[in-house]
XYZ file of N, CA and C in Angstrom:
567
model
N 0.841 -1.170 0.000
C 0.000 0.000 0.000
C 0.882 1.228 0.000
N 0.418 2.234 -0.654
C 1.110 3.508 -0.615
C 0.328 4.393 0.342
N 1.001 4.978 1.294
C 0.368 5.778 2.330
C -0.126 7.102 1.748
N -1.399 7.437 1.984
C -1.931 8.712 1.539
C -2.114 9.692 2.689
N -1.662 9.328 3.865
C -1.769 10.243 4.999
C -0.434 10.930 5.216
N -0.264 11.541 6.361
C 0.991 12.254 6.618
C 2.140 11.260 6.807
N 3.346 11.787 6.881
C 4.525 10.930 6.942
C 4.648 10.167 8.257
N 3.906 10.544 9.290
C 3.998 9.846 10.573
C 3.257 8.523 10.562
N 2.358 8.322 9.620
C 1.625 7.061 9.584
C 0.218 7.239 9.090
N -0.546 6.182 9.171
C -1.914 6.171 8.674
C -2.879 6.554 9.783
N -3.955 7.157 9.392
C -4.959 7.571 10.360
C -5.864 6.397 10.724
N -6.378 6.390 11.929
C -7.325 5.349 12.325
C -8.550 5.391 11.412
N -9.033 4.214 11.049
C -10.232 4.117 10.223
C -9.957 4.041 8.734
N -8.722 4.255 8.329
C -8.366 4.125 6.918
C -8.509 2.657 6.536
N -9.069 2.379 5.361
C -9.232 0.985 4.959
C -8.684 0.769 3.557
N -8.493 -0.485 3.220
C -8.026 -0.857 1.900
C -8.467 -2.264 1.573
N -8.412 -2.590 0.286
C -8.747 -3.924 -0.199
C -7.482 -4.509 -0.818
N -7.058 -5.651 -0.318
C -5.787 -6.240 -0.744
C -5.926 -7.739 -0.987
N -5.007 -8.252 -1.800
C -4.862 -9.689 -1.992
C -3.553 -10.092 -1.338
N -3.602 -10.734 -0.161
C -2.366 -11.202 0.471
C -1.694 -12.271 -0.396
N -0.381 -12.268 -0.393
C 0.401 -13.258 -1.133
C 1.348 -13.914 -0.118
N 0.826 -14.812 0.719
C 1.654 -15.393 1.778
C 2.837 -16.203 1.237
N 2.703 -16.728 0.028
C 3.807 -17.482 -0.569
C 5.030 -16.609 -0.802
N 4.849 -15.296 -0.869
C 5.965 -14.381 -1.107
C 6.741 -14.073 0.171
N 6.108 -14.199 1.313
C 6.765 -13.792 2.560
C 8.126 -14.452 2.792
N 8.298 -15.766 2.566
C 9.632 -16.351 2.782
C 10.698 -15.775 1.838
N 10.284 -15.315 0.676
C 11.218 -14.794 -0.323
C 11.505 -13.308 -0.107
N 10.473 -12.527 0.209
C 10.615 -11.069 0.257
C 10.493 -10.489 1.656
N 10.181 -11.319 2.641
C 9.910 -10.822 3.991
C 11.037 -10.013 4.600
N 12.261 -10.488 4.495
C 13.387 -9.766 5.108
C 13.595 -8.407 4.450
N 13.477 -8.363 3.138
C 13.617 -7.084 2.415
C 12.489 -6.140 2.806
N 11.265 -6.635 2.809
C 10.125 -5.789 3.174
C 10.260 -5.276 4.607
N 10.690 -6.137 5.524
C 10.843 -5.712 6.927
C 11.822 -4.546 7.053
N 12.870 -4.563 6.255
C 13.876 -3.495 6.312
C 13.467 -2.255 5.522
N 12.786 -2.454 4.381
C 12.671 -1.366 3.405
C 11.250 -0.925 3.066
N 10.251 -1.497 3.714
C 8.863 -1.077 3.489
C 8.199 -0.904 4.852
N 7.951 0.329 5.248
C 7.415 0.587 6.589
C 6.062 -0.076 6.827
N 5.310 -0.358 5.766
C 4.012 -1.008 5.956
C 4.162 -2.442 6.454
N 5.254 -3.084 6.107
C 5.503 -4.436 6.606
C 5.623 -4.423 8.126
N 6.136 -3.338 8.664
C 6.310 -3.220 10.123
C 5.015 -2.836 10.841
N 3.955 -2.552 10.068
C 2.672 -2.209 10.687
C 1.611 -3.273 10.411
N 2.070 -4.486 10.138
C 1.143 -5.601 10.017
C 0.671 -5.929 8.623
N 1.232 -5.312 7.593
C 0.793 -5.582 6.235
C 1.656 -6.696 5.637
N 1.035 -7.828 5.303
C 1.815 -8.902 4.683
C 2.112 -8.557 3.223
N 2.932 -9.366 2.578
C 3.141 -9.220 1.137
C 1.763 -9.288 0.476
N 1.491 -8.356 -0.425
C 0.148 -8.273 -1.001
C 0.168 -7.501 -2.320
N -0.942 -7.611 -3.038
C -1.240 -6.750 -4.178
C -2.461 -5.942 -3.775
N -2.367 -4.633 -3.908
C -3.485 -3.767 -3.549
C -4.551 -3.802 -4.640
N -5.800 -3.989 -4.239
C -6.938 -3.885 -5.154
C -7.428 -2.449 -5.152
N -7.602 -1.857 -3.967
C -8.016 -0.466 -3.879
C -7.605 0.127 -2.535
N -6.850 1.202 -2.621
C -6.422 1.928 -1.430
C -6.344 3.394 -1.775
N -6.845 4.257 -0.923
C -7.693 3.938 0.222
C -9.094 3.561 -0.225
N -9.789 2.803 0.621
C -11.187 2.481 0.367
C -12.013 3.384 1.278
N -13.139 2.957 1.731
C -14.020 3.776 2.570
C -13.507 3.861 4.000
N -13.866 4.917 4.692
C -13.552 5.034 6.104
C -14.261 3.902 6.851
N -13.633 3.403 7.894
C -14.191 2.289 8.669
C -15.603 2.576 9.176
N -15.920 3.833 9.420
C -17.263 4.179 9.903
C -18.342 3.873 8.857
N -17.948 3.696 7.598
C -18.890 3.400 6.520
C -18.949 1.915 6.168
N -18.215 1.095 6.897
C -18.162 -0.337 6.599
C -19.265 -1.079 7.350
N -20.504 -0.803 6.974
C -21.649 -1.434 7.622
C -21.993 -2.747 6.908
N -23.021 -3.421 7.390
C -23.417 -4.709 6.819
C -23.762 -4.591 5.337
N -24.399 -3.503 4.948
C -24.758 -3.310 3.540
C -23.526 -3.187 2.652
N -22.540 -2.438 3.122
C -21.302 -2.275 2.358
C -20.563 -3.605 2.244
N -20.498 -4.345 3.346
C -19.823 -5.639 3.327
C -20.538 -6.617 2.396
N -21.867 -6.593 2.392
C -22.638 -7.468 1.496
C -22.400 -7.077 0.035
N -22.316 -5.790 -0.233
C -22.062 -5.322 -1.603
C -20.658 -5.721 -2.056
N -19.684 -5.635 -1.172
C -18.333 -6.099 -1.513
C -18.346 -7.600 -1.803
N -19.050 -8.366 -0.991
C -19.123 -9.815 -1.204
C -19.714 -10.121 -2.578
N -20.800 -9.426 -2.952
C -21.412 -9.624 -4.272
C -20.445 -9.230 -5.386
N -19.748 -8.134 -5.191
C -18.816 -7.647 -6.207
C -17.714 -8.664 -6.471
N -17.114 -9.199 -5.434
C -15.997 -10.126 -5.612
C -16.450 -11.529 -5.997
N -17.636 -11.928 -5.576
C -18.146 -13.257 -5.914
C -18.278 -13.413 -7.429
N -18.430 -12.324 -8.152
C -18.566 -12.376 -9.602
C -17.260 -12.566 -10.352
N -16.151 -12.710 -9.649
C -14.839 -12.864 -10.279
C -14.264 -14.236 -9.960
N -13.714 -14.907 -10.959
C -13.150 -16.234 -10.706
C -11.832 -16.174 -9.947
N -11.582 -17.199 -9.152
C -10.275 -17.363 -8.527
C -9.266 -17.575 -9.651
N -7.998 -17.245 -9.399
C -6.986 -17.355 -10.449
C -5.611 -17.560 -9.841
N -4.681 -17.953 -10.673
C -3.296 -18.112 -10.256
C -2.501 -16.913 -10.756
N -1.581 -16.430 -9.932
C -0.693 -15.327 -10.329
C 0.743 -15.744 -10.060
N 1.618 -15.257 -10.919
C 3.040 -15.573 -10.835
C 3.809 -14.258 -10.719
N 4.780 -14.235 -9.829
C 5.608 -13.053 -9.608
C 7.060 -13.424 -9.907
N 7.581 -12.902 -11.017
C 8.987 -13.172 -11.341
C 9.656 -11.991 -12.021
N 8.897 -10.930 -12.260
C 9.428 -9.756 -12.948
C 9.405 -8.555 -12.007
N 10.554 -7.890 -11.906
C 10.653 -6.683 -11.093
C 10.159 -5.481 -11.883
N 9.687 -4.492 -11.156
C 9.320 -3.210 -11.742
C 9.685 -2.118 -10.759
N 9.696 -0.902 -11.264
C 10.009 0.243 -10.397
C 9.095 1.412 -10.703
N 8.767 2.097 -9.643
C 8.201 3.435 -9.688
C 9.249 4.290 -8.996
N 9.185 5.598 -9.078
C 10.210 6.410 -8.396
C 10.340 6.035 -6.911
N 11.538 5.571 -6.517
C 11.810 5.222 -5.128
C 11.152 3.951 -4.646
N 10.573 3.151 -5.547
C 9.821 1.969 -5.140
C 10.188 0.780 -6.031
N 10.488 -0.350 -5.398
C 10.759 -1.613 -6.084
C 9.590 -2.542 -5.836
N 9.120 -3.196 -6.897
C 7.998 -4.117 -6.739
C 8.153 -5.325 -7.651
N 7.323 -6.321 -7.379
C 7.155 -7.450 -8.269
C 5.836 -7.261 -9.005
N 5.853 -7.488 -10.311
C 4.650 -7.342 -11.125
C 3.989 -8.711 -11.283
N 2.690 -8.823 -10.998
C 2.012 -10.106 -11.157
C 1.711 -10.392 -12.630
N 1.787 -11.654 -12.950
C 1.388 -12.092 -14.289
C 0.419 -13.246 -14.127
N -0.766 -13.150 -14.685
C -1.276 -11.990 -15.403
C -1.702 -10.892 -14.437
N -1.774 -9.666 -14.949
C -2.248 -8.579 -14.094
C -3.709 -8.231 -14.372
N -4.262 -8.740 -15.479
C -5.649 -8.418 -15.846
C -6.669 -8.788 -14.770
N -6.558 -9.937 -14.099
C -7.549 -10.235 -13.058
C -7.499 -9.245 -11.890
N -6.299 -8.771 -11.529
C -6.195 -7.760 -10.471
C -6.847 -6.454 -10.926
N -6.584 -6.071 -12.178
C -7.185 -4.844 -12.731
C -8.708 -4.958 -12.751
N -9.216 -6.157 -13.076
C -10.666 -6.364 -13.109
C -11.276 -6.206 -11.717
N -10.587 -6.692 -10.688
C -11.086 -6.518 -9.321
C -11.154 -5.035 -8.956
N -10.095 -4.294 -9.292
C -10.081 -2.849 -9.011
C -11.193 -2.149 -9.779
N -11.349 -2.489 -11.053
C -12.383 -1.855 -11.876
C -13.781 -2.129 -11.325
N -14.012 -3.338 -10.828
C -15.327 -3.677 -10.278
C -15.641 -2.844 -9.044
N -14.656 -2.656 -8.168
C -14.891 -1.872 -6.952
C -15.086 -0.399 -7.306
N -14.252 0.129 -8.194
C -14.386 1.553 -8.540
C -15.643 1.814 -9.367
N -16.156 0.803 -10.082
C -17.433 0.980 -10.781
C -18.569 1.124 -9.773
N -18.493 0.391 -8.667
C -19.525 0.458 -7.627
C -19.352 1.686 -6.739
N -18.115 2.069 -6.456
C -17.810 3.233 -5.620
C -16.925 4.193 -6.430
N -17.486 4.894 -7.408
C -16.673 5.740 -8.288
C -16.001 6.913 -7.566
N -16.471 7.241 -6.393
C -15.862 8.327 -5.622
C -14.546 7.913 -4.976
N -14.245 6.625 -4.993
C -13.025 6.110 -4.382
C -12.039 5.752 -5.498
N -11.034 6.578 -5.650
C -10.048 6.379 -6.708
C -8.811 5.665 -6.172
N -8.215 4.776 -6.974
C -6.984 4.120 -6.531
C -5.924 5.154 -6.141
N -5.358 4.980 -4.967
C -4.330 5.866 -4.422
C -4.783 7.331 -4.439
N -6.083 7.525 -4.230
C -6.632 8.865 -4.161
C -6.529 9.626 -5.471
N -6.318 8.920 -6.584
C -6.201 9.564 -7.887
C -4.839 10.170 -8.153
N -3.844 9.869 -7.308
C -2.510 10.465 -7.455
C -1.750 9.943 -8.667
N -2.073 8.732 -9.120
C -1.327 8.116 -10.216
C -2.291 7.758 -11.324
N -1.865 7.911 -12.570
C -2.734 7.611 -13.702
C -3.118 6.145 -13.773
N -2.123 5.283 -13.892
C -2.369 3.853 -13.981
C -1.942 3.220 -12.674
N -2.891 2.634 -11.978
C -2.542 1.967 -10.719
C -2.188 0.514 -11.029
N -1.052 0.330 -11.680
C -0.603 -1.004 -12.077
C -0.505 -1.926 -10.870
N -1.084 -3.117 -10.970
C -0.979 -4.060 -9.859
C 0.486 -4.379 -9.568
N 0.802 -4.458 -8.284
C 2.188 -4.722 -7.900
C 2.258 -5.189 -6.446
N 3.363 -5.867 -6.134
C 3.665 -6.301 -4.775
C 4.906 -5.519 -4.359
N 4.724 -4.558 -3.470
C 5.816 -3.673 -3.062
C 6.844 -4.428 -2.223
N 8.119 -4.220 -2.591
C 9.225 -4.787 -1.834
C 9.917 -3.728 -0.996
N 10.106 -2.547 -1.569
C 10.838 -1.470 -0.892
C 10.310 -0.149 -1.418
N 10.239 0.838 -0.532
C 9.820 2.167 -0.977
C 10.546 3.242 -0.192
N 10.711 4.391 -0.857
C 11.401 5.506 -0.226
C 12.901 5.286 -0.145
N 13.447 4.546 -1.091
C 14.859 4.175 -1.048
C 15.587 4.683 -2.296
N 16.901 4.750 -2.206
C 17.734 5.141 -3.347
C 17.790 3.997 -4.355
N 18.194 4.314 -5.581
C 18.342 3.280 -6.605
C 19.342 2.212 -6.182
N 20.412 2.595 -5.505
C 21.417 1.624 -5.063
C 20.807 0.632 -4.073
N 19.995 1.116 -3.155
C 19.337 0.234 -2.185
C 18.341 -0.666 -2.902
N 17.602 -0.118 -3.867
C 16.645 -0.932 -4.619
C 17.366 -1.997 -5.436
N 18.509 -1.650 -6.029
C 19.309 -2.625 -6.784
C 19.723 -3.790 -5.875
N 20.187 -3.473 -4.671
C 20.618 -4.504 -3.730
C 19.436 -5.377 -3.294
N 18.289 -4.773 -3.079
C 17.097 -5.530 -2.683
C 16.671 -6.468 -3.804
N 16.731 -5.984 -5.018
C 16.383 -6.823 -6.166
C 17.308 -8.032 -6.241
N 18.598 -7.810 -6.073
C 19.575 -8.905 -6.107
C 19.312 -9.910 -4.988
N 18.905 -9.420 -3.824
C 18.645 -10.293 -2.680
C 17.448 -11.213 -2.918
N 16.456 -10.725 -3.642
C 15.208 -11.471 -3.847
C 15.261 -12.361 -5.091
N 16.025 -11.981 -6.080
C 15.994 -12.611 -7.408
C 16.042 -14.139 -7.378
N 16.924 -14.717 -6.602
C 17.086 -16.180 -6.616
C 15.891 -16.926 -6.025
N 15.033 -16.255 -5.295
C 13.849 -16.891 -4.718
C 12.647 -16.899 -5.634
N 12.775 -16.294 -6.802
C 11.652 -16.202 -7.737
C 11.647 -17.401 -8.671
N 10.506 -17.774 -9.210
C 9.230 -17.087 -9.112
C 8.463 -17.463 -7.840
N 7.527 -16.590 -7.495
C 6.544 -16.866 -6.458
C 5.220 -17.074 -7.184
N 4.522 -18.136 -6.827
C 3.234 -18.432 -7.447
C 2.197 -18.513 -6.336
N 1.040 -17.916 -6.590
C -0.036 -17.931 -5.592
C -1.364 -18.195 -6.274
N -2.286 -18.729 -5.533
C -3.672 -18.880 -5.991
C -4.464 -17.787 -5.302
N -5.052 -16.916 -6.088
C -5.847 -15.807 -5.552
C -7.288 -16.281 -5.452
N -7.746 -16.457 -4.219
C -9.078 -16.988 -3.970
C -9.959 -16.028 -3.187
N -9.395 -14.900 -2.736
C -10.183 -13.941 -1.969
C -9.505 -12.575 -1.978
N -10.282 -11.588 -1.596
C -9.794 -10.220 -1.399
C -10.073 -9.877 0.048
N -9.095 -9.277 0.716
C -9.239 -8.931 2.128
C -9.464 -7.439 2.322
N -10.394 -7.123 3.201
C -10.599 -5.762 3.661
C -9.752 -5.585 4.906
N -8.918 -4.547 4.912
C -8.057 -4.253 6.058
C -8.352 -2.841 6.548
N -8.176 -2.644 7.845
C -8.462 -1.344 8.463
C -7.301 -0.978 9.375
N -6.902 0.281 9.322
C -5.833 0.754 10.196
C -6.437 1.232 11.512
N -5.861 0.784 12.620
C -6.398 1.155 13.933
C -5.662 2.336 14.572
N -4.769 2.958 13.804
C -3.981 4.065 14.328
C -2.562 3.649 14.637
N -2.354 2.341 14.795
C -1.035 1.795 15.065
C -0.636 0.760 14.020
N -1.583 -0.110 13.660
C -1.288 -1.206 12.740
C -2.492 -1.481 11.842
N -2.220 -2.214 10.774
C -3.278 -2.687 9.881
C -3.839 -3.978 10.442
N -5.172 -4.102 10.431
C -5.854 -5.284 10.953
C -6.754 -5.873 9.873
N -6.754 -7.192 9.806
C -7.662 -7.897 8.904
C -9.083 -7.674 9.398
N -9.990 -7.328 8.498
C -11.387 -7.094 8.848
C -12.270 -8.214 8.305
N -12.260 -8.421 6.986
C -13.137 -9.392 6.344
C -12.463 -9.932 5.091
N -12.628 -11.218 4.827
C -12.169 -11.824 3.575
C -13.383 -12.076 2.691
N -13.264 -11.727 1.417
C -14.343 -11.908 0.446
C -13.892 -12.936 -0.590
N -14.509 -14.123 -0.589
C -14.094 -15.156 -1.532
C -14.431 -14.781 -2.972
N -13.561 -15.210 -3.867
C -13.837 -15.116 -5.292
C -14.586 -16.378 -5.686
N -15.092 -16.398 -6.899
C -15.843 -17.537 -7.398
C -14.907 -18.703 -7.702
N -15.401 -19.915 -7.539
C -14.619 -21.073 -7.939
C -13.940 -21.746 -6.774
N -13.175 -22.814 -7.085
C -12.500 -23.545 -6.013
C -11.487 -22.671 -5.318
N -11.397 -22.829 -4.014
C -10.468 -22.010 -3.247
C -9.481 -22.901 -2.527
N -8.401 -22.280 -2.103
C -7.396 -22.995 -1.328
C -7.645 -22.808 0.151
N -8.824 -22.360 0.520
C -9.150 -22.118 1.921
C -9.220 -20.626 2.191
N -9.743 -20.238 3.348
C -9.861 -18.811 3.652
C -8.499 -18.165 3.808
N -8.457 -16.878 3.489
C -7.172 -16.181 3.655
C -6.870 -16.057 5.141
N -5.611 -16.135 5.436
C -5.186 -16.100 6.836
C -5.435 -14.729 7.443
N -5.900 -14.724 8.661
C -5.999 -13.455 9.392
C -4.591 -13.027 9.769
N -4.362 -11.784 9.797
C -3.021 -11.279 10.077
C -2.811 -11.353 11.524
């Protein structure tokens, strides 16, 4: 996730929709722990579907039911992470294929058009799994070298998780299953 609040951290009640990628943690966990502050606030390796989403005060039963309907219409899928990408100061892994992630984002923003990916700060919110952010190119180069031999990472995407920041850390709120066979519920953080 890219933080849209002040530099001290996220505000309580901020929410997001993410696809955890637990298979990546053994490969990228040490790098993320050192170089991505969100890893230190309870965010596992993930691909963001939509951040920020609605304030926690708006996450009522109706909203949760609408999210469940929205995601139930999408099939579960497999994603592979073996290609690095960069944004300014940020190193990530790009999922292949990325179209199913884009479809999940498009479905949520079609239902809640007032909620733009990353607050509308970036034109294309390309799906990605952040490894390091706010670092120099030399640090990103070293992080890439550290992770490279552990690739590829392959995951089965069977659900989307709603997460909420409590002012200190990100907490798992609800998992929304996708359509089709699943590998079980996503782990609570």
